[in-house]
Amino acid sequence: MSSPDVATRPEPNPVGPAVDLEQAEAAIVEHYPRLVRIGYLVLPPSLGRNRRVLTAHSLTQRALPRGRTPGEVTAVPAPRGQRQADPGYAYVRMRVLRSALEAGLPLQRKAWPKRAQLPPLLPQVWGLRLFPRSGGADELALDQRLSALSGPARAAYVLRGLERLPDADVRKVLEAAGVEDPHAALAEADGVEAMYALLDSPEFDPCSLQARPPDLMRRRQHAKAALAAAAAALVCGALLGLPGDGWGPDGAAAPAYAKNPAAEAALDPGQLAKAGPQDWRRSARTDFSVWPARGALTGDQELLRRALAVWARPGESVQVSATPGTPAGAPPGPARLLYAGEVDQARVVLLYDGLRIVRYAEPKEGTSGAALDFARVDGADPAGSGALVVGRTDGNVRYLTAPWVQGATVRDLLKPDAEPVALHRSADGVTDPFASPAQARDCRTWKALELRDTATTRLMADLGELAPAHLTAGRPEAPREVTGGPARASWARTACLLPAVRAHGVRSVNSWAYANQRLPEANGTATWVCTRAETWQGSGSRVLAQFQAPGKATGAIAAKAQDSPACGVRDPRVVAGVLWKSRGGNWYVVAAGSRQITSLATSGGVQGKATGNLLAVRAKKGARAELTGRLGDGARVDALH
């Protein structure tokens, strides 16, 4: 089926109220972020993100009608919904769609280009590249799928997902925007999974931007070239007057970046370090530095050259993401090759520079839509270097496992009594795909990767980054692997809280059941759990205190903190409390501290105290109280907050 295209016929005249200049201007001002987002999503990805951002703003700002009196502009149907019921919004949206679709038309030799096909005159930004904030793996996958659609099909997908229009109204809007075959556009859009909620993510928000410098070397070279002709005669005359050899214009400075030996070595695929297949057996270290180079494309010099070049100078069309605290700059020297091969519909290269894992991915056909991901992994131990994400497709994830991993299984954290499912791995150590919880919209299942080597079995969770997080259980000073029944049962009620620490550069997550409390009125026994997520960068740790009431599948968050030492090796203590309602309808403040706590007290809206590390005090609905604990030496411990 051929892809639908935008017609060059005059704008249609569907039935609807006329829109004057004031109505259109008011709609643009009120709904500007929404209109710019629509334009950005429909514009062809081949423009690059910087130009797409500027063009989307330009199209929206130029969406005013040409006439200045009612009746001089084309009316469009008013779709459903409170926002779309405004004919002014419907009209300017149609204008934005039409211009965005025209921007994707090929230039004709015998015809003048349309205004939307040219670079925008306004707005203009000099000396900076602008692009939306990077999203997660699902946003990147959706962007790649949308880039493979025709312009009308992208418009149909956006109208369905972002505007929530039924197909009948989508066809009307596409016809008003000049699409020849709206039915074909809808049929083509059916080929992309309905991940509509992602269209509202920051990945596709051209009003919330990041700024990066352009190619500074190229800009400097252009500036030098402009001055070279004017200075040539003077330079030649000065050189003729020098007696013998003299200093160059830059004195004793090293050559420019493009000629710097260290920089050239970092971009030379022939200089990549590669460990041997058995080096990890002889090495005193057990981390990424001893991973052998694996994959069918480790000898593809052109692929490796592209990966290194994009790493050093990612273009505007490259989707770049980095975990918090991870620098996204060029390699400092020759990196280590871990993997190069085909994964699903992409060619993937994994590199390691001693600080970061870098994943480069490009489509099998062409190099447009390339992605570059950075993850900090310095100081990785055997657990932290057990696996890396090598690919994500359709909500599934594939891992490249470490050479010392002897077996891999998939375990559903929400089913602690169920047996794990065997996971097949290729000869290179790449696993079969399985459902990833990293971008799940609900928590009906939470599948984790279980890795087995000669010493132990480790549980790893995908939190949307290249390196999965290591899950443990037990006291902060002596965490254990999640292998026993009690540890799995505790994680079954904790797993659904993991999205709170997703995409934060998390290295490990420990779940510590620090107290059990018999609830008033014979309501059973509750468990208090402190969950701490440590990050690769050291700072930015997250701490969650949970109240796991009897009969509840998931614990309730009683308190949370960031960059707190609580529940960690430095401060293995915690105090937390909640306002709880018994089955009899009575309200209590219930609280618990770790075993070092010798007394608890509440003040403010609820007054009470108890000896030991447990407290239950009658309260009223909505009461607010301040909770404190005391150690054996009288030192005060504030509640986690």
XYZ file of C-alpha atoms in Angstrom:
641
model
C 0.000 0.000 0.000
C 1.448 3.354 -0.956
C 1.961 5.967 1.690
C -0.565 8.818 1.704
C 0.709 12.231 0.804
C -0.347 15.837 1.172
C -2.304 17.276 -1.699
C -1.486 20.486 -3.496
C -5.139 21.250 -4.171
C -6.832 24.283 -2.531
C -7.931 24.027 1.075
C -11.312 22.276 1.439
C -14.291 24.006 2.972
C -15.940 21.694 5.512
C -19.020 22.926 7.286
C -18.316 24.797 10.511
C -18.350 28.252 12.097
C -16.175 30.943 10.577
C -13.081 31.932 12.535
C -11.802 35.477 12.693
C -8.332 36.751 13.488
C -9.052 37.447 17.158
C -10.426 33.937 17.767
C -7.418 32.320 16.129
C -4.953 34.475 18.045
C -6.664 33.682 21.352
C -6.539 29.953 20.554
C -2.813 30.106 19.778
C -2.038 31.969 23.001
C -4.146 29.631 25.147
C -3.049 26.330 23.570
C 0.426 27.237 22.343
C 2.325 24.335 24.022
C -0.185 21.814 22.663
C -0.034 23.173 19.121
C 3.765 23.248 19.101
C 3.849 19.643 20.349
C 1.517 18.588 17.507
C 3.727 20.333 14.959
C 6.883 18.756 16.385
C 5.399 15.248 16.279
C 4.142 15.569 12.687
C 7.247 17.249 11.201
C 9.600 14.846 9.401
C 12.328 13.516 11.760
C 14.858 13.936 8.934
C 14.984 17.651 9.797
C 16.836 16.869 13.036
C 15.562 17.752 16.484
C 16.962 21.301 16.560
C 15.262 22.340 13.326
C 12.084 20.452 14.227
C 11.857 22.456 17.467
C 12.325 25.814 15.734
C 10.066 24.890 12.812
C 7.287 23.707 15.145
C 7.325 27.073 16.915
C 7.458 28.907 13.572
C 4.483 26.968 12.122
C 2.392 27.637 15.215
C 3.215 31.346 15.238
C 2.282 31.577 11.553
C -1.054 29.768 11.973
C -3.118 32.977 12.068
C -5.651 33.333 9.234
C -4.747 35.536 6.310
C -8.007 37.481 6.440
C -8.921 40.027 9.094
C -12.740 39.894 8.961
C -15.172 37.061 9.819
C -15.988 34.875 6.859
C -12.648 35.327 5.102
C -11.151 32.201 6.589
C -11.939 28.538 6.000
C -14.137 26.899 8.625
C -13.261 23.446 9.930
C -15.330 20.882 11.859
C -15.222 21.235 15.622
C -14.210 17.809 17.035
C -15.272 16.414 20.373
C -13.912 17.475 23.734
C -13.852 20.672 25.750
C -10.661 22.018 24.162
C -11.511 20.984 20.599
C -15.001 22.466 20.815
C -13.354 25.871 20.276
C -13.512 26.539 16.496
C -10.491 28.824 16.824
C -8.398 25.966 18.207
C -9.678 23.569 15.537
C -8.727 26.062 12.814
C -5.181 26.838 14.008
C -4.573 23.133 14.628
C -5.542 22.453 11.024
C -3.141 25.190 9.863
C -0.302 23.731 11.950
C -0.988 20.238 10.597
C -1.108 21.445 6.987
C 2.176 23.330 7.319
C 3.885 20.427 9.124
C 2.791 18.040 6.381
C 3.976 20.421 3.675
C 7.392 20.574 5.355
C 7.818 16.859 4.614
C 7.123 17.136 0.870
C 10.125 16.706 -1.464
C 11.339 19.855 -3.185
C 10.348 20.186 -6.859
C 12.762 21.576 -9.438
C 10.051 23.320 -11.448
C 8.046 24.720 -8.559
C 8.725 27.244 -5.840
C 9.131 25.636 -2.418
C 6.356 26.127 0.086
C 7.130 28.334 3.055
C 7.091 25.367 5.458
C 9.762 23.572 3.391
C 12.319 26.306 4.070
C 14.232 26.881 7.316
C 12.235 29.137 9.650
C 13.074 32.834 9.616
C 11.742 33.189 13.163
C 12.419 32.112 15.816
C 16.196 31.892 15.386
C 18.804 30.752 17.921
C 22.471 31.331 17.177
C 25.304 29.336 18.708
C 23.084 26.710 20.397
C 21.302 23.500 19.514
C 17.919 23.032 21.178
C 16.095 19.751 21.668
C 13.497 18.306 24.080
C 14.549 16.450 27.192
C 15.366 12.795 26.637
C 12.736 10.317 27.718
C 12.948 6.630 28.467
C 13.346 3.577 26.290
C 9.673 3.440 25.305
C 9.685 7.081 24.173
C 12.739 6.404 22.026
C 11.123 3.305 20.537
C 7.932 5.233 19.747
C 9.914 8.069 18.137
C 11.695 5.563 15.911
C 8.401 3.981 14.860
C 6.827 7.360 14.105
C 9.858 8.330 12.035
C 9.167 5.334 9.766
C 5.616 6.550 9.014
C 4.615 8.986 6.313
C 3.639 12.493 7.369
C -0.127 11.906 7.082
C 0.156 8.662 9.072
C 2.067 10.484 11.830
C -0.653 13.136 11.845
C -3.327 10.437 12.133
C -1.491 8.792 15.043
C -1.118 12.144 16.843
C -4.773 13.087 16.346
C -5.836 9.710 17.674
C -3.471 9.626 20.628
C -2.777 13.213 21.666
C -6.116 14.754 20.676
C -8.208 11.646 21.519
C -10.251 11.970 18.310
C -12.301 9.077 16.883
C -11.318 7.929 13.409
C -14.233 9.715 11.737
C -13.088 13.076 13.105
C -9.455 12.241 12.319
C -10.427 11.790 8.661
C -12.228 15.148 8.638
C -9.255 16.980 10.139
C -6.824 15.297 7.740
C -9.025 16.263 4.777
C -9.123 19.842 6.029
C -5.312 19.758 6.301
C -5.014 18.687 2.650
C -4.359 14.930 2.909
C -5.438 13.133 -0.277
C -6.213 9.742 1.314
C -7.045 9.934 5.048
C -8.176 6.280 5.035
C -4.701 5.164 3.918
C -3.131 7.397 6.581
C -5.229 5.760 9.314
C -4.445 2.296 7.983
C -0.712 3.034 8.041
C -0.963 4.432 11.577
C -2.588 1.150 12.670
C 0.815 -0.472 12.208
C 2.239 1.360 15.255
C 1.401 0.156 18.752
C -1.070 2.445 20.544
C 1.383 3.967 23.056
C -0.639 7.182 23.189
C 0.201 8.120 26.776
C 3.840 8.608 25.745
C 2.890 11.481 23.423
C 2.504 13.682 26.521
C 6.034 12.906 27.760
C 8.900 15.459 27.870
C 10.564 13.591 24.971
C 8.026 15.229 22.636
C 7.703 18.636 24.353
C 9.399 21.333 22.226
C 8.569 23.945 24.878
C 10.725 22.293 27.565
C 14.182 22.245 26.045
C 17.804 21.407 26.642
C 20.594 23.453 25.078
C 23.899 22.157 23.748
C 26.647 23.839 21.720
C 26.851 23.157 17.981
C 29.901 21.666 16.268
C 32.383 24.117 17.759
C 35.260 22.986 15.593
C 33.276 23.461 12.398
C 32.145 26.923 13.514
C 35.719 27.863 14.354
C 36.933 26.559 11.009
C 34.324 28.640 9.158
C 35.346 31.742 11.063
C 38.996 31.123 10.310
C 38.225 30.540 6.628
C 36.421 33.877 6.439
C 39.466 35.669 7.819
C 42.083 33.682 5.919
C 41.703 35.430 2.555
C 41.966 38.922 4.033
C 45.018 37.993 6.099
C 46.856 35.959 3.448
C 48.984 38.769 1.999
C 49.962 40.066 5.438
C 50.888 36.593 6.694
C 52.941 35.827 3.596
C 54.801 39.126 3.901
C 55.543 38.466 7.573
C 56.809 34.969 6.825
C 59.121 36.290 4.116
C 60.686 38.625 6.666
C 61.381 35.890 9.259
C 65.063 34.760 9.477
C 64.726 30.979 9.417
C 62.157 28.952 11.322
C 59.742 30.739 13.663
C 56.880 29.998 16.042
C 53.500 29.053 14.571
C 50.371 31.143 15.257
C 49.423 28.991 18.282
C 52.889 28.884 19.842
C 53.583 25.631 21.640
C 49.919 24.631 21.858
C 48.901 21.120 20.813
C 47.232 20.636 17.425
C 43.529 21.320 17.025
C 41.081 18.638 18.187
C 40.786 17.011 14.782
C 44.581 16.540 14.675
C 45.152 15.734 18.330
C 46.745 12.253 18.570
C 44.762 11.213 21.656
C 41.494 12.356 20.100
C 42.304 10.627 16.817
C 43.133 7.398 18.669
C 39.797 7.545 20.502
C 37.976 7.703 17.144
C 40.001 4.949 15.478
C 38.204 1.581 15.593
C 41.555 -0.120 15.193
C 42.596 1.232 18.601
C 39.636 -0.272 20.497
C 40.690 -2.534 23.371
C 39.334 -6.081 23.292
C 39.620 -8.649 26.070
C 40.179 -12.262 25.158
C 37.466 -14.897 25.644
C 39.181 -16.363 28.737
C 40.767 -13.221 30.246
C 38.053 -12.976 32.904
C 39.091 -16.353 34.319
C 42.670 -15.164 34.974
C 41.972 -11.591 36.067
C 41.870 -10.422 39.679
C 39.010 -8.110 38.670
C 35.456 -9.145 37.889
C 33.885 -6.209 36.075
C 33.342 -4.789 32.602
C 37.079 -4.462 31.959
C 37.349 -8.245 31.461
C 34.265 -8.727 29.297
C 35.353 -10.183 25.964
C 34.316 -8.496 22.729
C 31.305 -10.452 21.457
C 28.868 -10.272 18.565
C 28.951 -10.993 14.853
C 29.952 -7.420 13.913
C 33.043 -6.909 16.068
C 35.063 -6.837 12.844
C 32.824 -4.310 11.060
C 35.192 -1.351 11.014
C 32.696 0.999 9.369
C 30.047 0.325 12.025
C 32.577 0.840 14.816
C 33.849 4.019 13.165
C 30.296 5.401 13.002
C 29.672 4.488 16.649
C 32.834 6.278 17.797
C 32.171 9.314 15.616
C 28.609 9.684 16.897
C 29.874 9.275 20.449
C 32.302 12.160 19.934
C 29.982 14.387 17.893
C 26.314 13.327 17.986
C 24.330 15.019 15.233
C 20.997 16.735 15.598
C 19.044 13.624 14.586
C 20.701 11.390 17.223
C 18.611 10.546 20.276
C 20.968 11.003 23.247
C 20.169 9.911 26.808
C 22.283 9.709 29.945
C 21.616 8.550 33.479
C 21.823 11.252 36.180
C 25.390 12.214 36.961
C 26.758 10.658 33.771
C 28.814 12.933 31.483
C 27.830 12.586 27.840
C 31.070 13.827 26.330
C 33.529 12.302 23.891
C 35.761 9.373 24.884
C 38.967 10.443 26.662
C 40.954 7.786 24.813
C 40.546 4.402 23.147
C 37.539 2.622 24.659
C 36.937 -1.087 25.224
C 34.623 -2.949 22.840
C 32.115 -5.193 24.610
C 29.661 -6.060 21.852
C 28.823 -5.360 18.221
C 25.990 -7.207 16.527
C 22.443 -7.179 15.259
C 19.681 -7.085 17.854
C 16.125 -7.254 16.526
C 15.952 -4.502 13.870
C 19.075 -2.600 14.894
C 22.843 -2.804 14.795
C 24.122 -2.301 18.338
C 27.574 -1.446 19.699
C 28.423 -1.505 23.435
C 31.571 0.331 24.559
C 33.209 0.915 27.950
C 35.676 3.684 28.836
C 36.321 2.832 32.497
C 33.620 5.219 33.725
C 30.679 4.758 31.387
C 28.890 2.187 29.302
C 27.937 3.656 25.926
C 25.331 2.006 23.722
C 25.150 3.021 20.076
C 22.230 1.725 18.000
C 21.289 2.357 14.389
C 18.608 0.816 12.163
C 19.676 -2.087 9.983
C 18.735 -0.009 6.947
C 20.543 3.343 6.979
C 21.767 5.376 9.927
C 18.892 7.856 10.426
C 17.254 7.500 13.819
C 20.477 6.505 15.579
C 20.490 6.445 19.383
C 23.285 7.016 21.886
C 22.833 6.040 25.543
C 25.254 6.685 28.420
C 25.282 4.997 31.832
C 27.768 5.483 34.629
C 29.190 2.196 35.951
C 32.445 3.128 37.691
C 33.389 0.843 40.560
C 31.166 -1.974 39.297
C 31.401 -5.222 41.265
C 30.396 -8.691 39.997
C 26.747 -7.918 40.717
C 26.816 -4.537 38.995
C 28.579 -5.934 35.929
C 26.463 -9.045 35.476
C 24.361 -7.819 32.555
C 23.670 -4.873 30.260
C 20.572 -3.952 28.271
C 21.404 -4.557 24.622
C 17.974 -3.881 23.099
C 14.383 -2.840 23.771
C 11.506 -3.533 21.385
C 7.734 -3.454 21.873
C 7.959 -3.339 25.664
C 10.456 -6.214 25.793
C 14.092 -6.157 26.833
C 17.166 -8.184 25.867
C 20.324 -8.417 27.963
C 23.950 -9.177 27.207
C 25.127 -11.251 30.172
C 28.617 -11.362 31.662
C 30.920 -14.212 30.582
C 30.858 -15.704 34.089
C 27.059 -16.060 34.111
C 26.178 -19.745 33.841
C 22.412 -19.491 33.658
C 19.591 -16.957 33.403
C 15.941 -17.153 34.394
C 13.007 -14.752 34.627
C 11.253 -14.409 37.979
C 7.978 -12.575 38.572
C 8.525 -10.638 41.794
C 4.778 -10.512 42.443
C 4.601 -14.332 42.558
C 7.143 -15.305 45.229
C 6.104 -18.949 45.288
C 6.221 -19.471 41.518
C 9.182 -21.141 39.850
C 11.336 -18.952 37.597
C 11.149 -19.413 33.828
C 14.300 -20.478 31.998
C 15.700 -17.776 29.698
C 17.569 -18.853 26.574
C 20.836 -17.127 25.711
C 22.721 -17.105 22.420
C 26.353 -18.206 22.138
C 27.303 -14.534 22.561
C 25.357 -14.257 25.834
C 22.358 -12.307 24.467
C 19.078 -13.332 26.084
C 15.761 -13.872 24.402
C 13.394 -10.912 24.872
C 10.964 -10.821 27.789
C 8.490 -8.258 29.085
C 10.150 -5.332 30.829
C 8.458 -3.458 33.686
C 10.535 -0.328 32.989
C 7.711 1.554 31.251
C 4.695 -0.490 32.363
C 1.497 1.448 32.957
C 0.294 -0.869 35.728
C 1.778 -3.392 38.143
C 0.123 -6.676 37.325
C 3.502 -8.351 36.953
C 7.128 -7.424 37.597
C 9.574 -9.647 35.768
C 13.149 -9.547 36.991
C 16.308 -11.141 35.621
C 17.861 -13.855 37.758
C 21.537 -14.591 37.049
C 23.388 -17.646 38.316
C 27.137 -18.149 38.517
C 29.347 -20.543 40.459
C 29.029 -18.549 43.687
C 25.492 -17.240 43.946
C 22.211 -16.285 42.325
C 21.451 -12.576 41.898
C 18.209 -10.773 41.130
C 18.327 -7.789 38.749
C 15.527 -5.324 37.921
C 15.148 -3.211 34.791
C 14.601 0.414 35.823
C 14.828 1.843 32.310
C 18.614 2.173 32.067
C 21.507 0.262 30.498
C 22.623 -1.385 33.744
C 19.892 -3.227 35.682
C 19.628 -2.613 39.425
C 20.765 -5.309 41.866
C 17.974 -6.265 44.303
C 18.893 -7.371 47.829
C 17.168 -7.865 51.190
C 18.187 -7.586 54.831
C 19.925 -5.228 57.206
C 21.847 -2.366 55.560
C 25.206 -3.486 56.923
C 24.732 -7.072 55.662
C 22.326 -7.247 52.703
C 21.619 -10.695 51.254
C 20.610 -11.980 47.853
C 16.873 -12.423 47.316
C 16.868 -16.212 47.384
C 14.774 -17.284 50.379
C 11.017 -17.367 50.843
C 10.784 -14.464 53.335
C 12.922 -12.184 51.151
C 10.856 -12.976 48.053
C 7.608 -12.466 49.993
C 8.817 -9.043 51.158
C 9.812 -8.033 47.631
C 6.429 -9.183 46.327
C 4.856 -6.351 48.341
C 7.629 -3.882 47.482
C 8.142 -4.370 43.731
C 5.269 -2.100 42.689
C 7.009 0.815 44.428
C 10.130 0.511 42.247
C 8.813 3.037 39.672
C 9.481 5.697 42.338
C 13.229 5.171 41.782
C 13.096 4.549 38.037
C 15.474 6.434 35.703
C 17.594 7.842 38.562
C 20.834 6.013 37.815
C 20.094 3.374 40.453
C 22.806 0.806 41.160
C 21.148 -1.351 43.821
C 17.940 -1.498 45.867
C 17.814 -3.077 49.323
C 14.549 -3.919 51.080
C 14.848 -4.195 54.861
C 11.949 -5.398 57.031
C 12.952 -3.535 60.179
C 9.921 -4.141 62.437
C 6.746 -6.203 62.843
C 3.834 -4.621 64.705
C 0.667 -6.190 66.099
C -2.086 -3.750 65.236
C -4.785 -2.587 67.696
C -8.183 -4.285 67.905
C -6.708 -7.642 66.786
C -6.282 -6.398 63.218
C -3.311 -8.645 62.523
C 0.394 -7.943 62.199
C 1.872 -5.254 59.961
C 5.407 -5.204 58.602
C 7.499 -2.052 58.393
C 9.978 -2.046 55.513
C 12.666 0.453 54.547
C 13.700 0.378 50.887
C 16.899 2.179 49.914
C 18.068 2.790 46.338
C 21.769 3.542 45.907
C 22.972 5.312 42.756
C 26.066 4.924 40.618
C 27.041 8.553 41.162
C 26.858 8.254 44.973
C 24.482 11.160 45.567
C 20.772 11.145 44.820
C 19.902 8.044 46.866
C 16.187 7.421 47.527
C 14.721 6.030 50.748
C 11.141 4.758 51.127
C 9.560 3.636 54.408
C 6.623 1.283 53.864
C 3.731 0.190 56.008
C 2.681 -3.271 54.853
C -0.719 -3.856 56.380
C -2.023 -7.423 56.630
C -4.059 -8.495 53.616
C -2.694 -5.769 51.337
C -0.813 -6.798 48.200
C 1.403 -3.690 48.175
C 2.893 -1.651 50.959
C 1.877 1.973 51.489
C 4.586 4.624 51.448
C 4.753 6.060 54.953
C 7.669 8.411 54.276
C 10.348 9.051 51.696
C 13.579 10.999 51.501
C 16.347 11.827 49.072
C 20.064 12.052 49.859
C 19.392 10.764 53.367
C 21.761 8.302 55.100
C 18.802 6.534 56.753
C 18.533 2.784 56.162
C 22.086 2.754 54.835
C 25.451 1.542 56.023
C 26.318 4.928 57.531
C 23.040 5.248 59.446
C 21.203 1.912 59.712
C 18.281 3.459 61.616
C 14.807 4.607 60.687
C 11.582 5.879 62.293
C 8.286 6.186 60.403
C 4.579 6.343 61.136
C 1.179 6.498 59.418
C -2.416 7.366 60.229
C -4.232 4.015 60.041
C -7.908 3.017 60.200
C -8.908 -0.254 61.872
C -11.609 -2.579 60.586
C -13.790 -1.224 63.380
C -13.581 2.276 61.929
C -11.228 3.739 64.550
C -8.200 5.830 63.626
C -4.719 5.389 65.085
C -1.245 6.781 64.657
C 0.897 3.671 64.321
C 4.672 3.941 64.148
C 7.770 1.806 64.295
C 11.509 2.303 64.554
C 14.472 0.057 63.960
C 15.804 -2.021 66.844
C 18.134 0.768 68.111
C 15.093 2.898 69.006
C 14.187 2.618 72.693
C 11.159 4.957 72.793
C 8.742 6.758 70.467
C 6.603 9.840 71.022
C 4.071 11.912 69.060
C 3.293 15.592 69.539
C 1.172 18.200 67.818
C -2.266 16.971 66.792
C -1.800 13.629 68.548
C -0.139 13.201 71.944
C 1.321 9.884 72.963
C 4.472 7.933 73.806
C 5.622 4.356 74.139
C 8.647 2.473 75.398
C 10.386 0.402 72.763
C 10.349 0.763 69.007
C 6.567 0.388 68.423
C 3.734 2.861 69.058
C -0.052 2.942 68.529
C -2.089 5.964 69.698
C -5.793 6.704 69.114
C -6.324 9.666 66.816
C -8.963 11.420 64.747
C -9.370 11.248 60.997
C -7.030 13.722 59.293
C -4.951 14.306 62.430
C -1.369 15.475 61.952
C 1.379 14.636 64.411
C 5.135 14.965 64.765
C 6.937 11.688 65.442
C 10.318 11.313 67.141
C 12.357 8.465 68.530
C 15.091 8.168 71.136
C 18.179 5.980 71.280
C 19.468 4.300 74.416
C 21.789 7.251 75.115
C 18.908 9.729 74.771
C 19.871 10.959 71.309
C 16.902 12.056 69.227
C 16.030 10.390 65.904
C 13.527 12.262 63.731
C 11.015 10.452 61.570
C 12.014 9.926 57.962
C 10.856 12.782 55.777
